[in-house]
Amino acid sequence: MTLADEPLLRAPHLYLDGEWVRASGGGAREIRDPADGRVVAVVDEADPGDAARAVAAARAAFDAGHWPATPVADRAALLLRVADLLDDAHRDEIARIETVDTGKTLRESHIDIDDVIAVFRYYAHLVGTDADRLVDTGDPAVISRVVHEPAGVCVLIAPWNYPLLQMSWKIAPALAAGCTVVAKPSEVTPLSTIALVRLLERAGVPAGVVNLVPGGGATVGAALTASPDVDLISFTGGATTGSRIARAAAEHLTRVALELGGKNPHLVFADADRDSAVDAVLTGAFLHSGQVCSAGTRLIVQDSVADEFVAALAERAGRIRVGPGLDAASETGPLVSPEHRAKVEAYVALGLSEGATLRAGGRRPGDPRLADGSFYLPTVFDHCHRGMRIVREETFGPILTVERFGTEQEAIALGNDTDYGLAAGVRTGDPARGERVVRALRHGTVWLNDFGVYTPAAEWGGFGRSGTGRELGPGGLAEYRETKHIWHHTAPRPGHWFA
Ligand code: TXE
C-alpha cells in the first residue's frame, strides 16, 4: 500500500473557503519518494485561477472581520487544539509522510513535528500574554496607546527541505495575529501541509481563514505574489526566487518577509575541544544531506590544527550511513530529487575544476540497493579559498569546504566575507574570545560551542542576502501585525489654530 491509498492524501487537495475542491484545470502532479523514485501520491495542481479564488476567500474572510475580531483566547485555543491533535494522534503518521516526501530520516521528521507542536503552543501562549502599550503624552485628558492589529491577507510560500516546519513557522503566528492566509507548499513536497490543513479544519478554523493551493512556483506562486489583494507575503526558499517575489511585491507595495538560505561559516579555533568540534562540524554540514538553510558548509579552521582536524572530519564523513529515511539504520537520507542531485554533482565537478582537494565523498554511493534513489555521499573539499564558487554559493547539498586562518581577525574577516548572513558557528575554549567573535560576526544566529539548535522563543532570520524580517519569537508575531497608535482626547475643545 502506498500513502496515496490512505484517506488523508486522497484528492481533492485544494482547500478554498472551507471546502476541499479539485484543481479547476484538472491538473495533478506525481509526488515521488526520493529514496527510490516510486510515486507515493498524485496531488491536485492548482492554477492561477485557483490562486485568485484562494486570495478572494481569504480577503472576504478578513474583511468580514470575524476572525480578526475573534478573542485572542479563542484564537490561542485553536492553535492549542492543532498542537494537541498533532501530539496525541498524528505525530507518527505525519512524520512518515514527511519522510517519504522529503527523504529525511524518520528521526529528523519526528524532531520537525515536535518543533511544529512547540511553535503552535508558543504562539498560543505569546499572543495571550501580549499587552497594548500606554504612552504618557503629558496631557491627562489624552489616552494614548499603541495597539497591534492583524496585517491582513497573508500569502505563505514554503520550500521543500522543511515543508511542515517552515509552513508552521508562518501559519501559527499569522493565525495568532488574526490574519487570514493562503498557503502554497513547495510543489515537490506538498503532502504534510495538506495533512496540516486537514488538522486545522478539524480543530475548527473558520471557512476562508486558511486556504491551500498546492501548485507550481511560476504559476500559482507568481499569481499569488502579484495579487493586489494580498497584504503580506512570507516566503522561504532560494535567493533568486526571493528577489523575484520582492520585485512582484513592489508593484503593489505589498509587505514581504524573506528567508533565503545561507552559506554559513563554522569557525574552529585551535583551543576548541577537538572531538566535540569535529562532531558539531560534521552534523552541521551533513544533517539532512546538507539541505538545510543554516547548514555549516564552510569550515574555517585555525591552521595550527587544520591538518589533524580535517583528517578526523574526513574519516567520520566517510563513515556516515546514507540510506532510505524509513530505514532506522540510515543516518542521513537522499537528496530531494534527481534534478537537485544533478545540481549538487555539478558543484562537486566545479570544486574539482577550481582546484579544491577532495578528502571524502565526491560520488554517489556504490550500494546497488540505493541505485533508484537520489543519494549522494558526504563530501569534504580541503584547501578552499574565497575565490571559489563552491565557497561562495549555496550548494544545498552534502558538500563541506575547508578554509584556514591564522589570527582571530582573519577568522572574523573570513566569517563575514559572504553575501549571505543567516547563521554562523564558533568553537573555542576561550569564553572571552568567543564573546568577541560572536559579536563581530554579521549573521542572524551565531552559535558558540554549539550548532544548529534553535527555540521557538528566539528570532530566526538573516542579514544581507539571507533575507528580510524574522520568524519565531516575538519578532515572528510582529511580522503579521500592523501597529496602530490611538490618540483619544477625552475632553475635546477648539484648538483655535486658525482665527
Ligand atoms: O526553490 P525555490 P528551489 C535554495 C537552494 C536551492 C535553491 C533553489 O540553494 O538549491 O534555493 O531551490 C516557490 N513566485 N533553497 O528552486 O524556487 C516554489 O514553488 C512565487 C533554500 O526548489 O526558492 C516553492 O514553494 N513562488 C531554501 C518555493 O517558492 C515561487 C529552501 C521555494 O522554491 C516562484 C529551498 C515565483 N516566481 C531552497 N518560484 C531555504 N531558505 O531554506 C518558485 N516559487
Coordinates of C-alpha atoms and ligand atoms in Angstrom, one line a residue:
M1 CA 0.0 0.0 0.0
T2 CA 1.3 3.5 -0.8
L3 CA 0.4 6.6 1.0
A4 CA -1.8 7.5 -1.9
D5 CA -4.2 4.8 -0.7
E6 CA -4.6 6.5 2.6
P7 CA -7.7 8.7 3.0
L8 CA -5.7 11.6 4.3
L9 CA -3.9 12.1 1.0
R10 CA -6.8 11.3 -1.4
A11 CA -7.9 14.1 -3.6
P12 CA -9.2 16.8 -3.5
H13 CA -6.2 18.8 -2.2
L14 CA -7.2 22.4 -2.7
Y15 CA -8.9 24.0 0.4
L16 CA -10.8 27.1 -0.6
D17 CA -13.2 28.9 1.6
G18 CA -13.7 25.9 3.9
E19 CA -14.2 23.3 1.1
W20 CA -11.9 20.6 -0.3
V21 CA -12.1 21.0 -4.1
R22 CA -10.3 19.7 -7.2
A23 CA -8.0 21.9 -9.2
S24 CA -10.2 23.8 -11.7
G25 CA -7.9 23.0 -14.6
G26 CA -7.8 19.3 -13.7
G27 CA -4.0 19.5 -13.1
A28 CA -2.2 16.9 -11.0
R29 CA 1.4 16.1 -10.1
E30 CA 3.1 12.9 -9.1
I31 CA 4.9 13.0 -5.8
R32 CA 7.9 10.7 -5.6
D33 CA 9.8 9.2 -2.7
P34 CA 13.4 10.5 -3.2
A35 CA 14.7 7.2 -1.7
D36 CA 13.5 5.0 -4.5
G37 CA 11.7 7.2 -7.1
R38 CA 8.3 5.4 -6.6
V39 CA 5.1 7.5 -6.8
V40 CA 3.6 7.9 -3.4
A41 CA 0.8 10.3 -4.2
V42 CA -0.8 12.2 -7.0
V43 CA -1.6 15.7 -5.8
D44 CA -4.0 18.2 -7.4
E45 CA -2.2 21.1 -9.0
A46 CA -3.8 24.5 -8.7
D47 CA -3.6 27.1 -11.5
P48 CA -3.6 30.9 -11.4
G49 CA -7.4 30.9 -11.3
D50 CA -7.5 28.8 -8.2
A51 CA -4.9 31.1 -6.7
A52 CA -7.2 34.1 -7.3
R53 CA -10.1 32.2 -5.7
A54 CA -8.0 31.4 -2.7
V55 CA -7.0 35.1 -2.3
A56 CA -10.6 36.2 -2.7
A57 CA -11.7 33.7 0.0
A58 CA -9.0 34.9 2.4
R59 CA -9.8 38.6 1.6
A60 CA -13.5 38.1 2.2
A61 CA -12.9 36.3 5.5
F62 CA -10.6 39.0 6.7
D63 CA -12.8 41.9 5.6
A64 CA -15.9 40.3 7.2
G65 CA -14.0 40.9 10.4
H66 CA -15.0 37.8 12.4
W67 CA -11.5 36.2 12.6
P68 CA -9.6 39.4 13.3
A69 CA -12.2 40.2 16.0
T70 CA -12.2 36.7 17.5
P71 CA -11.0 37.0 21.1
V72 CA -7.3 36.2 21.5
A73 CA -8.1 33.4 23.9
D74 CA -10.2 31.7 21.2
R75 CA -7.5 32.1 18.6
A76 CA -5.0 30.7 21.0
A77 CA -7.3 27.8 21.8
L78 CA -7.5 26.8 18.2
L79 CA -3.7 26.7 18.0
L80 CA -3.5 24.6 21.1
R81 CA -6.1 22.2 19.5
V82 CA -3.9 21.8 16.5
A83 CA -0.9 21.1 18.6
D84 CA -2.8 18.5 20.6
L85 CA -4.1 16.8 17.5
L86 CA -0.5 16.5 16.2
D87 CA 0.9 15.4 19.5
D88 CA -1.8 12.9 20.5
A89 CA -2.8 11.2 17.3
H90 CA -0.9 12.3 14.2
R91 CA 2.8 12.7 15.2
D92 CA 3.9 9.3 13.7
E93 CA 1.7 9.4 10.7
I94 CA 2.8 12.9 9.6
A95 CA 6.4 12.2 10.3
R96 CA 6.2 9.2 8.0
I97 CA 4.5 11.4 5.3
E98 CA 7.4 14.0 5.7
T99 CA 10.0 11.2 5.3
V100 CA 8.6 9.8 2.1
D101 CA 8.1 13.2 0.7
T102 CA 11.4 14.8 1.5
G103 CA 13.7 11.8 2.0
K104 CA 14.9 12.9 5.5
T105 CA 15.2 10.2 8.2
L106 CA 12.2 9.4 10.3
R107 CA 14.2 10.6 13.4
E108 CA 14.6 14.0 11.7
S109 CA 10.9 14.1 10.8
H110 CA 9.9 13.4 14.4
I111 CA 12.1 16.3 15.5
D112 CA 10.4 18.5 12.9
I113 CA 6.9 17.5 14.1
D114 CA 7.9 18.2 17.7
D115 CA 9.1 21.6 16.7
V116 CA 5.9 22.3 14.9
I117 CA 3.9 21.3 18.0
A118 CA 6.1 23.6 20.1
V119 CA 5.7 26.5 17.7
F120 CA 1.9 26.3 17.8
R121 CA 1.9 26.2 21.6
Y122 CA 4.4 29.0 21.8
Y123 CA 2.3 31.4 19.7
A124 CA -0.9 30.4 21.6
H125 CA 0.9 31.4 24.8
L126 CA 2.6 34.6 23.4
V127 CA -0.5 36.1 21.8
G128 CA -2.4 35.7 25.1
T129 CA 0.2 37.5 27.2
D130 CA 0.9 40.3 24.8
A131 CA -0.5 43.7 26.0
D132 CA -1.1 47.1 24.4
R133 CA 1.3 49.9 25.4
L134 CA 0.2 53.2 27.0
V135 CA 2.1 56.3 26.1
D136 CA 2.4 59.2 28.5
T137 CA 1.7 62.4 26.5
G138 CA 1.9 64.7 29.5
D139 CA -1.8 65.7 28.9
P140 CA -4.1 64.0 31.5
A141 CA -7.1 64.5 29.1
V142 CA -5.4 62.2 26.5
I143 CA -5.3 58.4 26.4
S144 CA -2.6 57.5 24.0
R145 CA -2.0 53.8 23.3
V146 CA -0.2 51.6 20.8
V147 CA -2.2 48.5 19.7
H148 CA -1.5 45.7 17.4
E149 CA -3.8 44.6 14.6
P150 CA -3.5 41.8 12.1
A151 CA -1.6 42.6 8.9
G152 CA -4.5 41.2 6.8
V153 CA -4.4 38.6 4.0
C154 CA -1.1 36.7 4.0
V155 CA 0.4 34.5 1.3
L156 CA 2.7 31.9 2.8
I157 CA 5.1 30.2 0.4
A158 CA 7.3 27.3 1.8
P159 CA 10.2 25.3 0.4
W160 CA 10.8 21.5 0.2
N161 CA 13.6 20.9 2.8
Y162 CA 11.4 21.5 5.9
P163 CA 7.9 21.6 4.4
L164 CA 5.8 21.4 7.5
L165 CA 8.1 23.2 9.9
Q166 CA 8.6 26.2 7.6
M167 CA 4.9 26.5 6.9
S168 CA 4.1 26.2 10.6
W169 CA 6.6 29.0 11.5
K170 CA 4.3 31.1 9.2
I171 CA 0.8 29.8 9.8
A172 CA 0.9 29.7 13.6
P173 CA 1.9 33.4 14.2
A174 CA -0.4 34.5 11.3
L175 CA -3.4 32.9 12.8
A176 CA -2.4 34.0 16.3
A177 CA -2.3 37.6 15.0
G178 CA -5.7 37.4 13.4
C179 CA -4.7 37.2 9.8
T180 CA -6.2 35.0 7.1
V181 CA -3.9 33.0 4.9
V182 CA -3.3 31.3 1.6
A183 CA -0.7 28.6 1.9
K184 CA 1.4 27.4 -1.0
P185 CA 3.7 24.5 -0.2
S186 CA 6.5 23.5 -2.5
E187 CA 5.2 21.5 -5.4
V188 CA 7.9 19.0 -4.7
T189 CA 6.7 18.3 -1.1
P190 CA 3.0 19.3 -0.5
L191 CA 1.9 16.2 1.5
S192 CA 2.5 17.3 5.1
T193 CA 0.9 20.7 4.5
I194 CA -2.2 19.1 3.1
A195 CA -2.3 16.9 6.3
L196 CA -1.8 20.0 8.5
V197 CA -4.7 21.9 6.8
R198 CA -6.9 18.9 7.5
L199 CA -6.0 19.1 11.2
L200 CA -6.7 22.9 11.2
E201 CA -10.1 22.1 9.7
R202 CA -10.7 19.5 12.4
A203 CA -9.6 22.0 15.0
G204 CA -12.3 24.3 13.9
V205 CA -10.7 27.0 11.8
P206 CA -13.5 29.1 10.2
A207 CA -14.1 29.0 6.4
G208 CA -11.8 31.2 4.4
V209 CA -9.3 31.8 7.2
V210 CA -6.9 29.1 5.9
N211 CA -6.8 28.4 2.2
L212 CA -4.5 25.9 0.5
V213 CA -3.3 25.9 -3.1
P214 CA -0.7 23.2 -4.0
G215 CA 1.0 24.1 -7.3
G216 CA 4.0 25.4 -9.2
G217 CA 6.0 28.4 -8.3
A218 CA 5.9 30.1 -11.7
T219 CA 2.2 29.6 -12.0
V220 CA 0.4 29.6 -8.6
G221 CA 3.3 31.3 -6.6
A222 CA 3.6 34.1 -9.2
A223 CA -0.2 34.7 -9.3
L224 CA -0.3 34.9 -5.5
T225 CA 2.5 37.3 -5.2
A226 CA 1.3 39.5 -8.0
S227 CA -2.2 39.9 -6.4
P228 CA -3.2 43.5 -5.3
D229 CA -5.5 41.9 -2.7
V230 CA -2.7 40.5 -0.6
D231 CA -1.3 42.4 2.4
L232 CA 1.8 40.4 3.2
I233 CA 3.9 37.7 1.5
S234 CA 6.1 35.5 3.7
F235 CA 8.5 33.3 1.7
T236 CA 11.2 30.8 2.5
G237 CA 13.3 29.5 -0.4
G238 CA 16.1 30.3 -2.8
A239 CA 17.6 33.8 -3.1
T240 CA 16.8 34.1 -6.8
T241 CA 13.1 33.3 -6.2
G242 CA 13.2 35.7 -3.2
S243 CA 14.3 38.6 -5.3
R244 CA 11.7 37.8 -8.0
I245 CA 9.0 37.8 -5.3
A246 CA 10.3 41.1 -3.8
R247 CA 10.0 42.6 -7.3
A248 CA 6.4 41.3 -7.7
A249 CA 5.5 42.7 -4.3
A250 CA 7.0 46.1 -5.1
E251 CA 4.3 46.6 -7.7
H252 CA 1.6 47.0 -5.1
L253 CA 3.9 47.8 -2.2
T254 CA 2.9 44.5 -0.5
R255 CA 4.9 43.8 2.7
V256 CA 7.4 40.9 2.3
A257 CA 9.3 38.7 4.7
L258 CA 12.0 36.6 3.1
E259 CA 14.1 33.8 4.4
L260 CA 16.6 32.9 1.7
G261 CA 19.1 30.5 3.0
G262 CA 22.8 31.0 3.6
K263 CA 26.4 29.9 3.2
N264 CA 27.2 29.5 6.8
P265 CA 30.7 29.6 8.3
H266 CA 31.8 27.4 11.2
L267 CA 34.9 28.9 12.8
V268 CA 37.1 26.5 14.8
F269 CA 39.9 27.8 16.9
A270 CA 42.9 25.7 17.9
D271 CA 41.9 25.9 21.6
A272 CA 38.5 24.2 21.0
D273 CA 37.7 20.8 22.3
R274 CA 38.6 18.7 19.2
D275 CA 36.2 15.8 19.5
S276 CA 33.1 17.9 20.1
A277 CA 34.2 20.4 17.4
V278 CA 34.6 17.6 14.8
D279 CA 31.3 16.2 15.8
A280 CA 29.5 19.6 15.5
V281 CA 31.0 20.4 12.1
L282 CA 30.0 17.0 10.8
T283 CA 26.4 17.3 12.0
G284 CA 26.2 21.0 10.9
A285 CA 27.3 20.2 7.4
F286 CA 25.7 16.8 6.7
L287 CA 22.4 16.7 8.6
H288 CA 19.6 16.2 6.0
S289 CA 22.4 15.8 3.5
G290 CA 23.2 19.5 3.7
Q291 CA 19.7 20.6 2.5
V292 CA 19.4 23.0 5.4
C293 CA 19.4 26.8 5.1
S294 CA 21.6 27.1 8.2
A295 CA 23.9 24.2 7.3
G296 CA 27.5 24.9 8.3
T297 CA 29.0 24.2 4.9
R298 CA 32.1 26.4 5.3
L299 CA 34.6 25.1 7.8
I300 CA 37.1 27.8 8.7
V301 CA 39.8 26.2 10.9
Q302 CA 42.9 27.6 12.5
D303 CA 45.9 26.4 10.5
S304 CA 47.9 25.0 13.5
V305 CA 45.3 22.2 13.9
A306 CA 43.8 22.1 10.4
D307 CA 45.5 19.0 9.0
E308 CA 44.7 16.9 12.0
F309 CA 41.1 18.3 12.2
V310 CA 40.3 17.7 8.5
A311 CA 41.7 14.2 8.7
A312 CA 39.4 13.3 11.6
L313 CA 36.5 15.0 9.9
A314 CA 37.0 13.2 6.6
E315 CA 37.3 9.9 8.4
R316 CA 34.0 10.4 10.1
A317 CA 32.3 11.8 7.0
G318 CA 33.3 8.6 5.2
R319 CA 31.5 6.5 7.8
I320 CA 28.1 8.3 7.7
R321 CA 25.4 5.8 6.8
V322 CA 23.5 7.1 3.8
G323 CA 20.2 5.3 3.1
P324 CA 16.4 5.5 2.9
G325 CA 14.8 7.7 5.6
L326 CA 12.4 4.9 6.6
D327 CA 15.3 2.6 7.4
A328 CA 16.3 3.1 11.1
A329 CA 19.9 2.3 10.2
S330 CA 20.2 5.4 7.9
E331 CA 21.9 8.4 9.4
T332 CA 21.0 10.7 6.5
G333 CA 18.7 10.3 3.6
P334 CA 18.8 11.1 -0.2
L335 CA 18.7 14.5 -1.8
V336 CA 15.1 15.7 -2.6
S337 CA 15.1 14.9 -6.3
P338 CA 17.3 13.7 -9.2
E339 CA 17.3 17.3 -10.5
H340 CA 18.6 18.6 -7.2
R341 CA 21.3 15.9 -7.1
A342 CA 22.4 16.9 -10.6
K343 CA 22.9 20.4 -9.3
V344 CA 25.0 19.1 -6.4
E345 CA 27.0 17.0 -8.7
A346 CA 27.7 20.0 -10.9
Y347 CA 29.0 21.8 -7.8
V348 CA 31.3 18.9 -7.0
A349 CA 32.7 18.9 -10.6
L350 CA 33.1 22.7 -10.2
G351 CA 35.0 22.3 -6.9
L352 CA 37.4 19.9 -8.5
S353 CA 38.0 22.2 -11.5
E354 CA 38.6 25.1 -9.2
G355 CA 41.4 23.2 -7.6
A356 CA 39.9 22.0 -4.2
T357 CA 41.3 18.8 -2.7
L358 CA 38.7 16.0 -2.4
R359 CA 39.0 14.4 1.1
A360 CA 35.8 12.4 1.3
G361 CA 32.8 11.5 -0.9
G362 CA 32.6 13.2 -4.3
R363 CA 30.3 10.5 -5.7
R364 CA 27.1 8.6 -5.4
P365 CA 27.1 5.6 -3.0
G366 CA 28.1 2.3 -4.7
D367 CA 25.4 0.2 -2.9
P368 CA 23.1 -1.2 -5.7
R369 CA 20.1 -1.0 -3.2
L370 CA 20.3 2.8 -3.4
A371 CA 20.5 3.0 -7.2
D372 CA 17.0 4.2 -7.7
G373 CA 17.2 7.0 -5.1
S374 CA 18.8 10.5 -5.3
F375 CA 21.6 9.6 -2.9
Y376 CA 25.0 11.4 -2.6
L377 CA 27.9 10.8 -0.3
P378 CA 29.0 13.4 2.3
T379 CA 31.8 15.3 0.5
V380 CA 34.7 17.2 2.0
F381 CA 36.8 19.6 0.0
D382 CA 40.1 20.8 1.6
H383 CA 42.3 23.8 0.6
C384 CA 39.5 26.0 -0.5
H385 CA 39.5 29.8 -0.7
R386 CA 37.1 32.7 -1.1
G387 CA 37.8 32.9 -4.8
M388 CA 36.0 29.6 -5.4
R389 CA 32.3 29.5 -6.3
I390 CA 31.8 26.3 -4.1
V391 CA 32.8 28.5 -1.1
R392 CA 30.6 31.5 -2.1
E393 CA 27.4 29.8 -3.4
E394 CA 24.8 27.8 -1.6
T395 CA 25.1 24.3 -2.9
F396 CA 22.3 23.0 -0.7
G397 CA 23.9 19.5 -0.7
P398 CA 26.4 17.4 1.4
I399 CA 29.4 19.5 0.4
L400 CA 31.7 20.9 3.1
T401 CA 34.5 23.3 2.1
V402 CA 37.6 23.9 4.3
E403 CA 39.4 27.2 4.6
R404 CA 42.2 28.0 7.0
F405 CA 43.1 31.1 9.1
G406 CA 45.9 32.3 11.3
T407 CA 44.6 35.0 13.6
E408 CA 41.3 35.9 15.2
Q409 CA 40.9 38.9 13.0
E410 CA 41.4 36.7 9.9
A411 CA 38.8 34.3 11.2
I412 CA 36.2 37.1 11.7
A413 CA 37.0 38.6 8.3
L414 CA 36.5 35.2 6.5
G415 CA 33.3 34.5 8.5
N416 CA 31.9 37.9 7.4
D417 CA 33.1 37.6 3.8
T418 CA 29.8 36.3 2.4
D419 CA 26.8 37.8 0.6
Y420 CA 24.6 35.8 3.0
G421 CA 24.3 36.2 6.8
L422 CA 21.9 33.6 8.1
A423 CA 23.9 31.7 10.7
A424 CA 27.4 31.0 11.9
G425 CA 29.2 28.8 14.5
V426 CA 32.2 29.4 16.6
R427 CA 34.2 26.8 18.6
T428 CA 36.8 27.9 21.1
G429 CA 37.9 27.0 24.6
D430 CA 38.3 30.7 25.5
P431 CA 35.0 32.3 26.5
A432 CA 36.3 35.9 26.2
R433 CA 37.4 35.2 22.6
G434 CA 34.1 33.5 22.0
E435 CA 32.2 36.6 23.1
R436 CA 34.4 38.9 20.9
V437 CA 33.9 36.8 17.8
V438 CA 30.2 36.2 18.1
R439 CA 29.6 40.0 18.5
A440 CA 31.8 40.7 15.4
L441 CA 30.0 38.2 13.1
R442 CA 27.3 39.7 10.9
H443 CA 24.8 36.8 10.9
G444 CA 21.2 36.4 12.2
T445 CA 22.1 33.5 14.5
V446 CA 25.5 32.7 16.0
W447 CA 26.2 29.5 18.0
L448 CA 29.1 29.5 20.4
N449 CA 30.2 25.9 21.1
D450 CA 27.0 24.5 19.7
F451 CA 25.5 24.4 16.2
G452 CA 22.1 24.2 14.5
V453 CA 19.9 24.4 17.6
Y454 CA 17.0 26.9 18.0
T455 CA 14.0 27.6 20.1
P456 CA 10.5 28.9 19.1
A457 CA 11.0 31.8 21.5
A458 CA 14.1 33.3 19.8
E459 CA 14.0 35.1 16.4
W460 CA 15.3 33.4 13.3
G461 CA 16.3 35.2 10.1
G462 CA 19.2 36.7 8.2
F463 CA 21.4 39.6 7.5
G464 CA 22.4 40.5 3.9
R465 CA 21.2 38.3 1.1
S466 CA 19.7 35.8 3.6
G467 CA 16.6 37.9 3.6
T468 CA 14.5 40.4 5.5
G469 CA 12.3 40.0 8.6
R470 CA 12.3 37.5 11.3
E471 CA 10.4 34.3 12.1
L472 CA 9.9 32.8 15.6
G473 CA 10.0 34.7 18.8
P474 CA 8.0 37.9 19.4
G475 CA 9.5 39.3 16.2
G476 CA 7.9 36.4 14.3
L477 CA 4.5 37.6 15.6
A478 CA 5.2 41.2 14.8
E479 CA 5.7 40.2 11.1
Y480 CA 2.0 39.5 10.9
R481 CA 0.8 42.7 12.6
E482 CA 0.3 46.3 11.9
T483 CA 1.0 48.8 14.7
K484 CA -1.6 51.4 15.4
H485 CA -1.3 54.5 17.6
I486 CA -4.7 55.5 19.1
W487 CA -4.9 59.1 20.4
H488 CA -8.0 59.6 22.4
H489 CA -8.8 63.1 23.7
T490 CA -11.3 62.6 26.4
A491 CA -12.3 66.4 26.7
P492 CA -12.3 67.9 23.2
R493 CA -12.4 71.6 22.8
P494 CA -11.5 74.0 20.0
G495 CA -7.8 74.5 19.4
H496 CA -8.1 77.9 17.6
W497 CA -5.1 77.3 15.3
F498 CA -6.9 79.4 12.7
A499 CA -8.6 82.5 13.9
Ligands
TXE1 O1 13.5 26.8 -4.5 P1 12.5 28.0 -4.8 P2 14.1 25.7 -5.5 C1 17.8 27.2 -2.2 C2 18.7 26.1 -2.5 C3 18.1 25.5 -3.7 C4 17.7 26.8 -4.4 C5 16.6 26.6 -5.4 O2 20.0 26.6 -2.8 O3 19.0 24.8 -4.5 O4 17.2 27.6 -3.4 O5 15.6 25.7 -4.9 C6 8.0 28.8 -4.9 N1 6.8 33.2 -7.3 N2 16.8 26.9 -1.2 O6 14.2 26.1 -6.9 O7 12.3 28.2 -6.2 C7 8.2 27.3 -5.1 O8 7.1 26.8 -5.7 C8 6.3 32.6 -6.1 C9 17.0 27.5 0.1 O9 13.4 24.4 -5.2 O10 13.0 29.1 -4.0 C10 8.4 26.8 -3.6 O11 7.1 26.8 -3.0 N3 6.7 31.5 -5.6 C11 15.8 27.3 1.0 C12 9.2 28.0 -3.0 O12 9.0 29.1 -3.9 C13 7.7 30.8 -6.3 C14 15.0 26.2 0.8 C15 10.7 27.7 -2.9 O13 11.2 27.4 -4.2 C16 8.2 31.3 -7.5 C17 14.8 25.7 -0.6 C18 7.7 32.5 -8.0 N4 8.1 33.1 -9.1 C19 15.8 26.1 -1.5 N5 9.1 30.4 -8.0 C20 15.9 27.8 2.4 N6 16.0 29.1 2.6 O14 15.9 27.0 3.3 C21 9.2 29.4 -7.1 N7 8.3 29.6 -6.1

